mmCIF file of C-alpha atoms in Angstrom:
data_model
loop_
_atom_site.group_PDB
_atom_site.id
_atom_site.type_symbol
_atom_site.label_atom_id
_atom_site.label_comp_id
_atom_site.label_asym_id
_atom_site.label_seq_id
_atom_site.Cartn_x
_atom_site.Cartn_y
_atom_site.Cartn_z
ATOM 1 C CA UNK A 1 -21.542 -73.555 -96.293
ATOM 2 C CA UNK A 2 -22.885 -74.954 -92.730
ATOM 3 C CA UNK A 3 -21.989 -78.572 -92.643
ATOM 4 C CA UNK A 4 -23.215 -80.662 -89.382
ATOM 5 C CA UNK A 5 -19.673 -80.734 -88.326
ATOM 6 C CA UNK A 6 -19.490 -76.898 -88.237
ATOM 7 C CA UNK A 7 -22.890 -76.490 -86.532
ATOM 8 C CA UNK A 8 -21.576 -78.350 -83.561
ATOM 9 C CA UNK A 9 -18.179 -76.266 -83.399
ATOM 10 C CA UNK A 10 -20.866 -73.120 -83.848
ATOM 11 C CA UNK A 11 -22.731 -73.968 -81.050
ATOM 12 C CA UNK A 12 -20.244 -75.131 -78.808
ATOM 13 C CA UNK A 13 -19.064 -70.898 -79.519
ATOM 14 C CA UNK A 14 -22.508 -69.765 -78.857
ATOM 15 C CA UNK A 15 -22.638 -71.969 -75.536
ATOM 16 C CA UNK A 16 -19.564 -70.365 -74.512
ATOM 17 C CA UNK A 17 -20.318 -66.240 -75.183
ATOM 18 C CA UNK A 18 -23.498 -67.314 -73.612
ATOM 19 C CA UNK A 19 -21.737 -68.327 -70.326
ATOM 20 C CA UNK A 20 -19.995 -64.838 -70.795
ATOM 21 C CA UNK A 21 -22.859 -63.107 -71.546
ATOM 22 C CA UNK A 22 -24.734 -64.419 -68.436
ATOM 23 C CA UNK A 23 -21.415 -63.216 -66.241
ATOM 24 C CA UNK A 24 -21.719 -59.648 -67.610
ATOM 25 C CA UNK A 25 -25.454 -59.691 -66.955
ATOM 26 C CA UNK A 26 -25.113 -60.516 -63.564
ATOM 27 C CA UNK A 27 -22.028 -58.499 -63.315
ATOM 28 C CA UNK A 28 -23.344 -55.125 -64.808
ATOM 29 C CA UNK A 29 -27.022 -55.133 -63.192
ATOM 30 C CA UNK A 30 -27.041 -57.066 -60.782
ATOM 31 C CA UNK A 31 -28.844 -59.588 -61.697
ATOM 32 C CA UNK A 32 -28.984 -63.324 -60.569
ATOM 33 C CA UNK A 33 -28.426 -66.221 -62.910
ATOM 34 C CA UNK A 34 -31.755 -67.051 -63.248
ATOM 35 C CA UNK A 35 -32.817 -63.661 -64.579
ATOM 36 C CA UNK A 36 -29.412 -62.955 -66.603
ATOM 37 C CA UNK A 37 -30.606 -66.460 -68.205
ATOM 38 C CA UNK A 38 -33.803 -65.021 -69.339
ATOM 39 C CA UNK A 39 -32.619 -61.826 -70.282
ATOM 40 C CA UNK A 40 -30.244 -63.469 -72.496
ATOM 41 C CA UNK A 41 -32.474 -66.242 -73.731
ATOM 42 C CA UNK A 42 -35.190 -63.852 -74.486
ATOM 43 C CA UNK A 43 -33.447 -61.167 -76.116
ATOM 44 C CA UNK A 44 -33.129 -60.353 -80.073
ATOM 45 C CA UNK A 45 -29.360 -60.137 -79.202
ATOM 46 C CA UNK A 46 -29.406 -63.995 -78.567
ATOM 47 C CA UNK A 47 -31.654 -64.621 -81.894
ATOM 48 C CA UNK A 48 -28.968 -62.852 -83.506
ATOM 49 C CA UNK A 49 -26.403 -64.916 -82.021
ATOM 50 C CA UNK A 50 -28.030 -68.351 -82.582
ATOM 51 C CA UNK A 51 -27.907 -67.365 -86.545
ATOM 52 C CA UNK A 52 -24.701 -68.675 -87.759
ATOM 53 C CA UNK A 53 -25.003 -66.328 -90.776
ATOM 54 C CA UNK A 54 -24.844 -63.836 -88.536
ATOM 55 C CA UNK A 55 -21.498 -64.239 -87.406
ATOM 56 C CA UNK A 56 -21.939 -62.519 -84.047
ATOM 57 C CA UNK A 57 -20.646 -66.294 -82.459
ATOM 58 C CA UNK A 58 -17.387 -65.275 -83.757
ATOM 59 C CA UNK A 59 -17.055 -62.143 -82.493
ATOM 60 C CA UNK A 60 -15.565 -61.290 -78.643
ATOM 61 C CA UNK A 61 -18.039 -61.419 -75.813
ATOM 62 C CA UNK A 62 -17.456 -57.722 -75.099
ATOM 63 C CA UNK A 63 -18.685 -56.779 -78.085
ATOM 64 C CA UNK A 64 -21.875 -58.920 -78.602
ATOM 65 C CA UNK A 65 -22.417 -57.927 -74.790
ATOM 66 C CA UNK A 66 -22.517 -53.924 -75.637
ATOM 67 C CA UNK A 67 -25.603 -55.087 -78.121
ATOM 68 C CA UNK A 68 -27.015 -56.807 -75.217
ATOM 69 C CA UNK A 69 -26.566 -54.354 -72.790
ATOM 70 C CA UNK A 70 -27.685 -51.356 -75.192
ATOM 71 C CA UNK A 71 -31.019 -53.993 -75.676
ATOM 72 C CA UNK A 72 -31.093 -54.345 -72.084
ATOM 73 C CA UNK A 73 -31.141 -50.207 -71.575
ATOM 74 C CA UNK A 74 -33.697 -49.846 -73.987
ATOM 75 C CA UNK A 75 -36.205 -52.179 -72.643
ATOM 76 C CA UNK A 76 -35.447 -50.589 -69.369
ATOM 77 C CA UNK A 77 -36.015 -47.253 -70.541
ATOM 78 C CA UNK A 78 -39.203 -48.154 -72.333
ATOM 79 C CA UNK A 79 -41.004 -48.183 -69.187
ATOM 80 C CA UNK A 80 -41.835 -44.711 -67.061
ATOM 81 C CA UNK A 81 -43.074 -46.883 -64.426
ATOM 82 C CA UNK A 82 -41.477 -50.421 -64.615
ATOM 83 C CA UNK A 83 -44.527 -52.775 -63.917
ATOM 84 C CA UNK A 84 -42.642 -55.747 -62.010
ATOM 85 C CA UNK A 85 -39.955 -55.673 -59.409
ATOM 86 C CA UNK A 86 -37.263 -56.960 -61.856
ATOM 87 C CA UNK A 87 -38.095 -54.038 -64.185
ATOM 88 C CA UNK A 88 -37.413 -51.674 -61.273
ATOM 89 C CA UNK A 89 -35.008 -53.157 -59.443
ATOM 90 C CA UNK A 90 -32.699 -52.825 -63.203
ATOM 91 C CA UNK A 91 -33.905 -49.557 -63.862
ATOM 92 C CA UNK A 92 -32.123 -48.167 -60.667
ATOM 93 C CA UNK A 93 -29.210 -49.777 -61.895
ATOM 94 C CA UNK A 94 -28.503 -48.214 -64.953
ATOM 95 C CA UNK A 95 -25.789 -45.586 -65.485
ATOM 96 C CA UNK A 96 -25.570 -43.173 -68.093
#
């Protein structure tokens, strides 16, 4: 059971594989912080996250980051012609 205490050491885990998170973002594609940010924010991977039921807060930032990344790809991927510059600028980035 979540008790208020808990929540607080939960989200103080989340805050910190979202700092890691953000890093690998702007690491991997490229990206600056205030896109990484949105990527992360806006992402099912970070719903995920932000559901202590979940989990995912416990586990290493490498491995919630190959969900995001994968998420990332897909998005990417989804669009033949990427529509805005972002979109474009991350689909030369990727590497198979």
């Amino acid at each position: 059971m979540f008790t208020e205490e808990n929540m607080n050491e939960v989200d103080y885990a989340i805050e910190g594989l979202a700092k890691d998170l953000v890093l690998l973002l702007m690491e991997d594609f490229g990206m600056d912080m205030k896109s990484a940010l949105r990527t992360l924010y806006t992402s099912d991977t970070y719903a995920k996250l932000q559901d202590a039921k979940t989990g995912l807060y416990f586990q290493s930032p490498r491995y919630v980051y190959d969900f995001l990344r994968n998420e990332v790809k897909s998005y990417i991927l989804l669009w033949i012609r990427p529509a805005n510059s972002l979109q474009r600028e991350l689909a030369g980035r990727i590497h198979y």
